[in-house]
XYZ file of C-alpha atoms in Angstrom:
603
model
C 28.254 17.533 57.046
C 30.976 16.544 54.651
C 28.531 14.115 52.973
C 26.170 16.910 51.850
C 28.332 18.388 49.061
C 28.970 14.875 47.711
C 25.233 14.116 47.646
C 24.491 17.437 45.970
C 27.166 16.789 43.361
C 25.762 13.295 42.754
C 22.212 14.603 42.333
C 23.358 17.342 39.981
C 25.300 14.765 38.005
C 22.225 12.585 37.626
C 20.166 15.557 36.498
C 22.874 16.532 34.044
C 22.862 13.025 32.517
C 19.083 13.050 32.186
C 19.135 16.509 30.587
C 22.121 15.906 28.308
C 21.552 17.359 24.867
C 22.012 15.267 21.773
C 21.785 15.773 18.040
C 20.854 13.580 15.139
C 20.244 13.974 11.408
C 17.200 12.867 9.429
C 17.262 11.877 5.745
C 14.029 11.287 3.853
C 12.713 10.931 0.306
C 16.028 9.886 -1.232
C 14.415 8.403 -4.392
C 17.525 6.530 -5.448
C 17.712 4.825 -8.835
C 20.730 3.245 -10.491
C 22.440 6.393 -11.733
C 20.691 9.722 -11.239
C 21.407 13.045 -9.516
C 19.658 11.531 -6.476
C 22.715 9.318 -5.932
C 24.982 12.355 -5.869
C 22.569 14.179 -3.541
C 22.673 11.351 -1.011
C 26.453 11.062 -1.282
C 26.766 14.792 -0.476
C 24.483 14.426 2.540
C 26.500 11.470 3.830
C 29.786 13.332 3.343
C 28.507 16.427 5.153
C 27.178 14.450 8.120
C 30.528 12.664 8.355
C 32.272 16.052 8.411
C 29.945 17.474 11.101
C 30.831 16.919 14.746
C 28.220 16.078 17.351
C 25.851 14.025 15.185
C 25.044 10.885 17.189
C 23.079 8.966 14.551
C 20.952 9.318 11.403
C 17.267 8.449 10.906
C 16.106 7.567 7.385
C 12.334 7.858 7.032
C 11.260 6.297 3.759
C 11.093 6.626 -0.017
C 14.625 5.334 -0.178
C 14.208 4.487 -3.867
C 12.133 5.686 -6.796
C 10.905 2.301 -8.033
C 11.332 -0.034 -5.061
C 13.611 -2.401 -6.987
C 16.371 -4.496 -5.481
C 19.259 -2.832 -7.331
C 18.225 0.634 -6.136
C 17.807 -0.566 -2.556
C 21.277 -2.075 -2.663
C 22.696 1.141 -4.117
C 21.084 3.185 -1.349
C 22.479 0.849 1.290
C 25.995 1.090 -0.141
C 25.821 4.884 0.228
C 24.263 4.895 3.701
C 26.810 2.359 4.911
C 29.472 5.053 4.411
C 28.066 7.001 7.376
C 30.451 7.104 10.315
C 27.554 7.059 12.769
C 24.753 4.456 13.077
C 21.657 4.863 10.935
C 18.125 3.509 11.414
C 15.787 3.116 8.474
C 12.174 2.434 7.547
C 10.377 2.285 4.195
C 8.113 4.697 2.297
C 5.331 4.352 -0.250
C 7.802 4.003 -3.151
C 9.084 0.835 -1.474
C 5.624 -0.460 -0.559
C 3.749 0.307 -3.798
C 6.286 -0.048 -6.620
C 8.016 -3.183 -5.370
C 8.676 -6.187 -7.547
C 9.352 -8.300 -4.432
C 6.113 -7.531 -2.623
C 8.100 -5.281 -0.272
C 10.261 -8.185 0.916
C 13.514 -6.984 -0.679
C 13.598 -3.995 1.687
C 13.764 -6.317 4.681
C 16.372 -8.482 2.992
C 18.616 -5.488 2.276
C 18.165 -3.497 5.478
C 17.128 -6.242 7.901
C 13.642 -4.885 8.701
C 11.297 -1.993 7.992
C 10.890 -1.371 11.723
C 13.507 -0.227 14.195
C 13.788 0.193 17.940
C 16.636 1.725 19.898
C 17.255 3.933 22.920
C 19.506 6.963 23.132
C 20.072 9.263 26.117
C 16.872 8.093 27.791
C 14.697 8.366 24.662
C 13.052 5.420 22.927
C 12.976 5.603 19.117
C 10.433 3.466 17.222
C 10.323 3.418 13.431
C 7.579 1.660 11.482
C 6.150 1.208 7.979
C 3.069 3.230 7.050
C 2.411 1.539 3.683
C 0.276 1.153 1.694
C 1.500 -2.310 0.734
C 1.219 -2.775 -3.069
C -2.219 -1.249 -3.551
C -2.594 2.386 -4.621
C -4.320 3.776 -1.564
C -3.706 6.090 1.340
C -0.935 5.225 3.720
C -1.939 2.526 6.179
C -0.343 1.192 9.346
C -1.002 -2.557 9.401
C -2.648 -4.170 12.450
C 0.512 -6.114 13.261
C 2.557 -2.900 13.258
C 0.090 -1.216 15.608
C 0.311 -4.269 17.875
C 4.105 -4.009 17.774
C 3.958 -0.342 18.748
C 1.683 -1.163 21.691
C 3.968 -3.964 22.845
C 7.126 -1.866 22.667
C 5.494 1.110 24.379
C 3.999 -1.072 27.109
C 7.420 -2.609 27.803
C 8.976 0.864 27.952
C 6.340 2.224 30.329
C 4.186 5.328 30.345
C 6.978 7.663 31.498
C 9.627 6.845 28.908
C 9.972 9.709 26.352
C 9.379 8.353 22.839
C 10.063 9.610 19.321
C 8.153 7.847 16.532
C 9.423 7.726 12.944
C 7.425 6.845 9.840
C 7.162 8.076 6.261
C 3.610 9.377 5.960
C 2.125 12.143 8.115
C -0.405 10.568 10.496
C -3.363 12.644 9.389
C -6.603 12.436 7.458
C -5.965 12.165 3.724
C -2.530 10.609 4.156
C -2.942 7.588 6.452
C -6.415 6.058 6.431
C -6.223 4.670 9.997
C -4.141 7.439 11.551
C -6.606 7.675 14.449
C -6.009 4.009 15.332
C -2.312 4.779 15.588
C -2.804 7.899 17.676
C -5.308 6.090 19.933
C -2.776 3.296 20.422
C 0.158 5.551 21.330
C -1.562 8.449 23.125
C -1.449 6.811 26.601
C 2.345 6.954 26.367
C 4.882 9.761 26.483
C 5.132 10.480 22.749
C 7.176 13.638 22.187
C 6.987 13.877 18.400
C 6.340 11.903 15.201
C 8.936 12.426 12.470
C 8.465 11.762 8.761
C 8.659 12.991 5.189
C 6.601 12.328 2.030
C 5.851 15.979 1.162
C 9.491 16.912 0.369
C 9.065 20.030 2.515
C 9.322 21.207 6.121
C 5.997 21.209 7.970
C 4.946 21.163 11.602
C 1.670 19.328 12.247
C -0.382 17.895 15.103
C -1.751 14.353 14.957
C -4.685 14.216 17.339
C -2.708 16.436 19.709
C 0.647 14.707 19.134
C 3.271 16.975 17.496
C 4.452 15.924 14.044
C 7.386 17.192 11.985
C 7.750 16.528 8.246
C 11.126 17.062 6.636
C 12.656 18.144 3.351
C 13.994 15.630 0.837
C 17.706 14.989 0.352
C 17.094 15.783 -3.331
C 18.408 19.070 -4.629
C 15.853 21.822 -5.124
C 15.889 24.903 -7.320
C 17.480 27.030 -4.625
C 19.948 24.546 -3.145
C 22.157 21.534 -3.781
C 20.217 19.156 -1.559
C 20.002 18.844 2.209
C 18.507 17.176 5.266
C 17.336 17.948 8.799
C 19.283 18.364 12.039
C 17.481 17.714 15.341
C 18.597 19.084 18.695
C 17.002 17.359 21.695
C 17.065 19.078 25.091
C 14.967 17.583 27.889
C 11.402 17.553 26.496
C 12.007 20.127 23.749
C 13.031 19.292 20.191
C 14.305 21.859 17.699
C 14.675 21.053 14.014
C 16.814 22.925 11.496
C 17.101 22.583 7.750
C 20.692 21.825 6.770
C 21.459 22.495 3.114
C 24.614 21.142 1.527
C 27.322 23.727 2.094
C 24.949 26.085 3.905
C 24.143 27.095 7.475
C 21.365 25.346 9.470
C 18.078 27.274 9.654
C 15.322 26.623 12.198
C 11.666 26.352 11.096
C 8.152 25.681 12.559
C 4.401 25.537 11.724
C 1.058 24.042 12.893
C -1.790 22.037 11.199
C -5.146 20.617 12.390
C -6.982 17.372 11.612
C -10.354 15.679 11.785
C -11.610 12.201 12.606
C -13.502 10.101 10.044
C -17.247 10.697 9.819
C -19.588 7.661 9.899
C -22.824 9.651 9.844
C -23.503 8.581 6.232
C -24.639 5.210 7.604
C -27.646 6.882 9.246
C -28.856 7.996 5.810
C -29.120 4.397 4.605
C -30.531 2.432 7.556
C -31.427 -0.491 5.284
C -27.718 -1.401 5.018
C -26.414 -3.622 7.822
C -23.385 -5.750 8.520
C -24.364 -9.401 8.081
C -21.148 -10.573 9.726
C -17.586 -9.404 10.096
C -14.333 -10.962 11.257
C -11.426 -8.900 12.597
C -8.319 -10.864 11.641
C -5.696 -8.609 13.236
C -3.711 -8.821 9.988
C -3.563 -6.436 7.049
C -5.472 -7.620 3.969
C -4.652 -6.305 0.492
C -6.437 -8.853 -1.694
C -10.093 -9.496 -2.436
C -12.076 -12.405 -1.001
C -12.820 -15.492 -3.091
C -16.068 -17.461 -2.813
C -16.072 -21.174 -3.621
C -18.497 -23.916 -2.499
C -20.024 -21.837 0.326
C -16.625 -20.870 1.707
C -14.708 -17.582 1.651
C -10.937 -17.571 1.109
C -8.732 -14.616 2.088
C -4.971 -14.047 1.814
C -3.312 -11.623 4.225
C -0.214 -9.597 4.985
C 1.321 -12.244 7.240
C 1.179 -14.886 4.500
C -1.895 -16.740 5.774
C -4.623 -18.111 3.523
C -7.740 -18.401 5.684
C -11.052 -20.119 5.001
C -14.335 -18.825 6.486
C -17.901 -20.096 6.254
C -19.914 -17.965 3.848
C -23.035 -17.982 6.007
C -21.585 -16.940 9.372
C -17.989 -15.857 8.735
C -16.641 -18.558 11.046
C -12.962 -19.434 10.608
C -12.532 -23.035 9.375
C -8.788 -23.302 8.758
C -5.609 -21.339 8.011
C -2.713 -22.306 5.764
C 0.599 -20.471 6.241
C 3.001 -19.402 3.500
C 6.301 -17.715 4.313
C 5.575 -14.133 3.215
C 2.694 -11.779 2.504
C -0.094 -12.567 0.062
C -0.918 -9.536 -2.083
C -2.670 -10.992 -5.126
C -6.247 -12.245 -4.935
C -6.404 -16.074 -4.962
C -8.796 -18.127 -7.090
C -10.414 -21.517 -6.568
C -11.445 -24.373 -8.846
C -11.311 -28.154 -9.119
C -11.228 -28.409 -5.323
C -8.041 -26.328 -5.049
C -7.307 -22.749 -3.947
C -4.361 -21.266 -5.848
C -2.416 -18.180 -4.720
C 0.973 -16.548 -5.077
C 3.149 -15.447 -2.178
C 5.977 -12.963 -1.760
C 8.022 -15.954 -0.594
C 8.588 -16.635 -4.335
C 6.146 -19.540 -4.547
C 2.768 -20.435 -6.023
C 0.617 -22.706 -3.851
C -2.243 -25.108 -4.479
C -4.180 -25.775 -1.259
C -7.056 -28.208 -0.768
C -10.217 -26.108 -0.603
C -11.866 -28.327 2.051
C -9.033 -29.237 4.396
C -6.475 -26.461 3.902
C -3.768 -29.041 3.292
C -1.011 -28.367 0.775
C -1.646 -30.102 -2.557
C 1.363 -28.693 -4.416
C 3.881 -25.856 -4.434
C 5.787 -24.306 -7.346
C 8.870 -22.225 -6.561
C 9.753 -19.199 -8.701
C 12.799 -16.899 -8.888
C 11.076 -13.929 -7.216
C 7.951 -12.923 -5.319
C 4.571 -13.736 -6.859
C 2.268 -10.753 -6.315
C -0.213 -11.297 -9.133
C -3.846 -12.253 -8.668
C -4.870 -15.685 -9.944
C -7.477 -16.521 -12.605
C -8.605 -20.143 -13.016
C -10.308 -21.304 -16.210
C -11.020 -24.930 -17.175
C -8.563 -26.393 -14.727
C -5.680 -24.031 -15.527
C -4.456 -21.287 -13.168
C -2.974 -18.168 -14.743
C -0.765 -15.875 -12.655
C 2.182 -13.501 -13.074
C 5.259 -13.019 -10.923
C 8.044 -10.513 -10.320
C 10.731 -12.365 -12.280
C 9.515 -11.329 -15.729
C 7.450 -14.503 -16.116
C 3.774 -15.353 -16.513
C 2.638 -18.900 -15.718
C -0.095 -21.360 -16.710
C -0.371 -24.191 -14.160
C -2.530 -27.313 -13.944
C -4.735 -26.724 -10.897
C -4.945 -30.367 -9.801
C -1.290 -31.350 -10.168
C 0.648 -28.081 -9.994
C 2.430 -28.959 -13.225
C 3.620 -26.030 -15.302
C 1.804 -26.000 -18.653
C 3.757 -23.102 -20.091
C 5.762 -20.059 -19.040
C 6.073 -16.729 -20.864
C 9.340 -14.995 -19.965
C 9.108 -11.765 -21.943
C 7.630 -9.464 -19.280
C 9.833 -6.478 -18.418
C 8.185 -5.516 -15.136
C 6.488 -7.247 -12.231
C 2.832 -8.288 -12.335
C 0.135 -7.624 -9.750
C -3.098 -7.595 -11.784
C -5.728 -10.312 -12.186
C -5.319 -11.697 -15.728
C -8.257 -11.664 -18.118
C -8.906 -14.989 -19.863
C -11.027 -14.220 -22.919
C -11.551 -16.471 -25.916
C -8.172 -17.806 -27.005
C -6.218 -15.097 -25.144
C -4.807 -14.293 -21.721
C -4.442 -10.544 -21.192
C -2.644 -8.718 -18.369
C -0.667 -5.554 -17.656
C 2.705 -5.184 -15.931
C 4.711 -2.404 -14.344
C 6.671 -1.840 -17.567
C 4.058 0.318 -19.380
C 2.797 -2.714 -21.353
C -0.421 -4.655 -21.712
C 0.234 -8.195 -22.965
C -1.917 -10.668 -24.918
C -0.742 -14.292 -24.942
C -2.126 -17.338 -26.708
C -4.035 -19.213 -24.019
C -2.993 -22.692 -25.219
C 0.740 -22.085 -25.613
C 1.739 -18.827 -23.923
C 2.976 -17.421 -27.223
C 2.950 -13.635 -27.333
C 0.286 -12.321 -29.701
C 0.822 -8.615 -29.079
C 1.773 -6.025 -26.489
C 0.311 -2.563 -26.165
C 2.173 0.510 -24.950
C 0.453 3.897 -24.691
C 3.776 5.657 -25.207
C 4.295 6.461 -21.541
C 7.826 7.071 -20.279
C 7.340 6.335 -16.557
C 6.631 2.887 -15.137
C 4.319 4.512 -12.581
C 1.748 5.112 -15.364
C 1.536 1.437 -16.413
C -1.865 -0.309 -16.813
C -0.668 -2.759 -14.171
C -3.079 -2.592 -11.236
C -6.322 -2.511 -13.250
C -8.146 -5.792 -13.967
C -8.775 -5.668 -17.767
C -12.189 -6.404 -19.261
C -13.157 -7.250 -22.850
C -16.254 -6.839 -25.026
C -17.271 -5.734 -28.521
C -13.942 -6.762 -30.007
C -11.882 -4.638 -27.606
C -10.053 -4.941 -24.307
C -10.498 -1.983 -21.941
C -8.148 -0.624 -19.263
C -7.576 2.485 -17.188
C -4.180 3.509 -15.841
C -2.563 6.046 -13.489
C -2.299 8.474 -16.427
C -6.071 9.127 -15.873
C -7.007 7.707 -19.286
C -9.516 5.039 -20.295
C -8.311 3.057 -23.320
C -9.895 0.641 -25.782
C -7.483 -1.744 -27.552
C -8.352 -4.009 -30.462
C -8.378 -7.616 -29.254
C -6.897 -9.059 -32.429
C -4.204 -6.541 -33.329
C -3.378 -4.831 -30.041
C -3.789 -1.422 -31.680
C -5.401 1.538 -29.922
C -9.067 2.017 -30.829
C -9.668 5.059 -28.629
C -8.418 6.815 -25.507
C -10.266 9.381 -23.403
C -9.432 11.642 -20.445
C -13.005 12.885 -20.269
C -13.776 11.581 -16.774
C -10.308 11.512 -15.130
C -10.531 7.834 -14.165
C -7.714 5.798 -12.671
C -6.908 2.045 -12.451
C -10.520 0.858 -12.075
C -12.784 -0.724 -14.660
C -15.768 -3.059 -14.653
C -18.042 -4.641 -17.230
C -21.817 -5.057 -17.223
C -23.449 -8.476 -17.355
C -24.605 -7.819 -20.930
C -21.109 -6.593 -21.941
C -22.516 -3.285 -23.208
C -21.405 -0.978 -20.380
C -18.093 -0.075 -18.754
C -17.847 1.294 -15.216
C -15.010 3.263 -13.632
C -14.383 5.472 -10.615
C -13.254 9.018 -11.223
C -10.608 10.566 -9.001
C -13.236 12.820 -7.412
C -16.630 11.646 -6.151
C -18.172 9.863 -9.152
C -18.819 6.515 -10.798
C -19.098 6.835 -14.579
C -20.515 4.540 -17.233
C -19.341 4.299 -20.870
C -20.588 2.206 -23.759
C -18.426 -0.578 -25.122
C -17.691 -0.274 -28.800
C -15.644 1.605 -31.408
C -16.418 5.130 -30.140
C -16.186 7.032 -26.848
C -19.691 7.427 -25.446
C -20.516 8.273 -21.827
C -23.917 6.936 -20.758
C -24.209 8.328 -17.245
C -22.311 9.649 -14.239
C -23.293 9.203 -10.589
C -22.007 11.605 -7.943
C -21.448 9.135 -5.107
C -19.615 11.746 -3.041
C -16.664 9.633 -1.937
C -14.181 12.521 -2.336
C -10.672 12.168 -3.709
C -10.072 8.596 -4.850
C -7.239 6.555 -6.348
C -7.673 3.006 -5.037
C -7.559 0.218 -7.670
C -10.741 -1.538 -6.537
C -12.898 -2.542 -9.509
C -16.624 -1.769 -9.858
C -18.556 -5.052 -10.133
C -22.117 -5.517 -11.445
C -24.499 -8.141 -10.070
C -28.190 -8.439 -10.935
C -28.411 -4.878 -12.238
C -26.510 -3.272 -9.371
C -22.952 -1.907 -9.595
C -20.978 -2.307 -6.366
C -17.917 -0.180 -5.647
C -15.474 0.566 -2.849
C -12.901 3.196 -1.952
C -9.603 3.904 -0.223
C -11.430 5.330 2.806
C -13.642 2.420 3.864
C -16.764 3.367 1.891
C -18.847 0.824 -0.035
C -21.604 1.932 -2.416
C -24.212 0.585 -4.833
C -25.499 2.216 -8.027
C -28.306 1.153 -10.360
C -26.597 -0.132 -13.523
C -29.287 1.041 -15.947
C -29.772 4.605 -14.757
C -26.751 5.494 -12.610
C -28.968 6.190 -9.595
C -27.210 5.967 -6.232
C -28.882 3.228 -4.178
C -26.841 3.369 -0.982
C -23.436 3.888 0.565
C -22.026 2.589 3.815
C -18.785 3.310 5.662
C -17.298 0.216 7.319
C -14.028 1.828 8.418
C -11.458 4.283 7.156
C -9.121 1.949 5.270
C -8.802 0.605 1.736
C -11.557 -1.760 0.605
C -10.364 -4.084 -2.163
C -12.577 -5.174 -5.073
C -15.774 -6.501 -3.522
C -17.516 -9.778 -4.359
C -21.292 -9.337 -4.844
C -23.403 -12.379 -3.948
C -26.682 -10.832 -5.112
C -28.091 -7.389 -5.809
C -28.238 -6.660 -2.080
C -25.347 -8.641 -0.551
C -21.592 -8.316 -1.020
C -18.408 -9.591 0.586
C -15.500 -7.268 1.271
C -12.014 -7.198 2.742
C -10.334 -4.161 4.251
C -6.661 -3.363 4.757
C -7.429 -2.854 8.453
C -7.847 -6.640 8.656
C -11.638 -6.960 8.366
C -13.511 -9.581 6.334
C -17.239 -8.934 6.164
C -20.614 -9.452 4.536
C -22.735 -6.344 3.923
C -26.490 -6.643 3.404
C -28.870 -4.028 1.982
C -32.560 -4.500 2.662
C -35.501 -2.278 1.754
C -35.409 1.297 3.001
C-alpha cells in the first residue's frame, strides 16, 4: 500500500516532464548590410532577448542579409553570437538569390543552412527553401526533401515536430510546396514557422498549420521586434514582441490549392519523349553536344545523358553546386562551380582535362567560341580560357559585382551583365574594356545580370528587374532606347533572322519587338502562364519560339504571327532556358531535378 503514492508521484512527474512548457524567440528578415539601421534593429532584439528570462533558444528563419554577401553574413553572425542562449539558423531568398558565392558563404559562416535539434520532447528541423540563384518561386531541393524524410523517419511518427523555413509553403511562394507537405504529412508536424512577408500571418499548408512572423526591422509604429513562442503540450501560442513593448498574441487562417495539370489535356499532341529524375536540384540549362546532353546540378555533379533515350552515361563531381549553364566545344565540356574553380571535362569519357582555381565561386554560364571559353566569376573577374589546355588567355578584373549570366560573344566583343548595375563590353581578343553601360539604377537588385544579352541591328538588347527593355549602341555603349511598355523582366531572345526580339511579360504574355533604332511592338501572345519572373530566355527554332516559366509550364508560339501553338505543364517548379532541337522537340531541365525531352506532334 505504501508503494501506491510513490507510483502515483512518479507517474505525475513523468507527465509533468512531458507537458513542461517552454518558450523561444524567432527572428526573421533581418536584412543586414554593413552599416544600416537594420544592424541597430538586430542589436536591440538581441539585447532584449538577453534581458528576458525564460527564453530557451532563438530560431532565425532567413533573409539574414540584404545582398547575400560575405561581409554582411559575418556582421550578422557577430551580432547573433552575442545571444546568451543558443540560436539555430537557416537562409532566405536574399541569401540564395543575391549571393556572390553561389550560396556557399552562408554555410561557411554559419556551418549549414539546415539544422536539427530536440528540446523538451520536440524535434526542430530547419531547411532552405531557395530559390538558389535563379529568380523564381521558392523551391525546396530534392536533397532537402530527402533529408527531411530521413530525419522524420528516424524520429518516428509520434515525435512532435516543428519545421522552420523562410518561405510559406503555399502556392505562389514555393513551387513544390505540395511535395514537401506530402513528404512530411505522415509525421506529427505541429507547425511550420517562417517569415518572408515581414508580417504576422497564420496559414495552413495542405492542412498543416503555418505561422509567418514579423521582421526584426523597425516599422512605422515601432522600433523593431520579433516573435515569442510559448509551447504547451500540443498547443503553440505566438506573440509579437516589440522592442520596449509588451507581447501581443495574434492569429489568422489562409487556404491553398494544388497545381492544375489539366492544360495538358488541351494539347494532346504534346508528349514526353523521355525524362530522367536525378534527385538533385538543377538550376542551369542543358547543353547538347555530339548527341549527348550535359547537365550541371545543385550537388556539384556534371552528368552526361544520351540525347536519344536520356540514359545516363557518366557523372563528374565538383566540390560545390553548379549554377551556370556549361558549354561544350573541341571535345571538352567547360563549367564553373561554387567551389571556386572552372573545369574542363572530356566530353566522351567524363575525365578531368584541366582545372583552373579562382578566388571565389564561379556562378556564370559559359560561352565557347572558336576554342575559347568565356565565363565570369564572383571575384570581380571575367575570364577567357583555352578550351583544350585550360590556359588563361586573359582576365578582366574591373567587375564590381558577381556574374551569373551567359556572355554574348558578338563580332569583336564579349558582352555580359553583373550584379553591380552594369553591362560590360570587352574586346574579345584582349579583354580590354570597351565600355560599360549603367541605366542609372541605385539598387544592385535591378542589375541586367541574369538576362542573356542578344545583339542585332547595331545594338545589344537586355531586360532587367526594373521591368524595362533596353537597346544599347554596340560601338559606344550609349542608350538607344528604353521601354516599359510591356513590363518585361530578365528574359530576352532573338529571332533567327535577327529582326525580332522576344520577352516574357510579368503577367501571362510573350511579346515581340522589332530590332532597330526605334521601339516597335510587333505582336503579343496571351499564353496565360500567370504571374512570372523567372529568367528563362525565349528561344526560336525553325519559326517556333519556345518558352518556359517558374511554375513548370513550357509553351510554343509561332514566331511570325504570335499564335499560341501549345503549352504543357511538366511539374510545378522552375524550368530553365530550354534547348530546342527542332520546331517540335525541345530539351528542358527543372529545379525539381528533372531532365527531359518534350515532343509536339500534330494535333
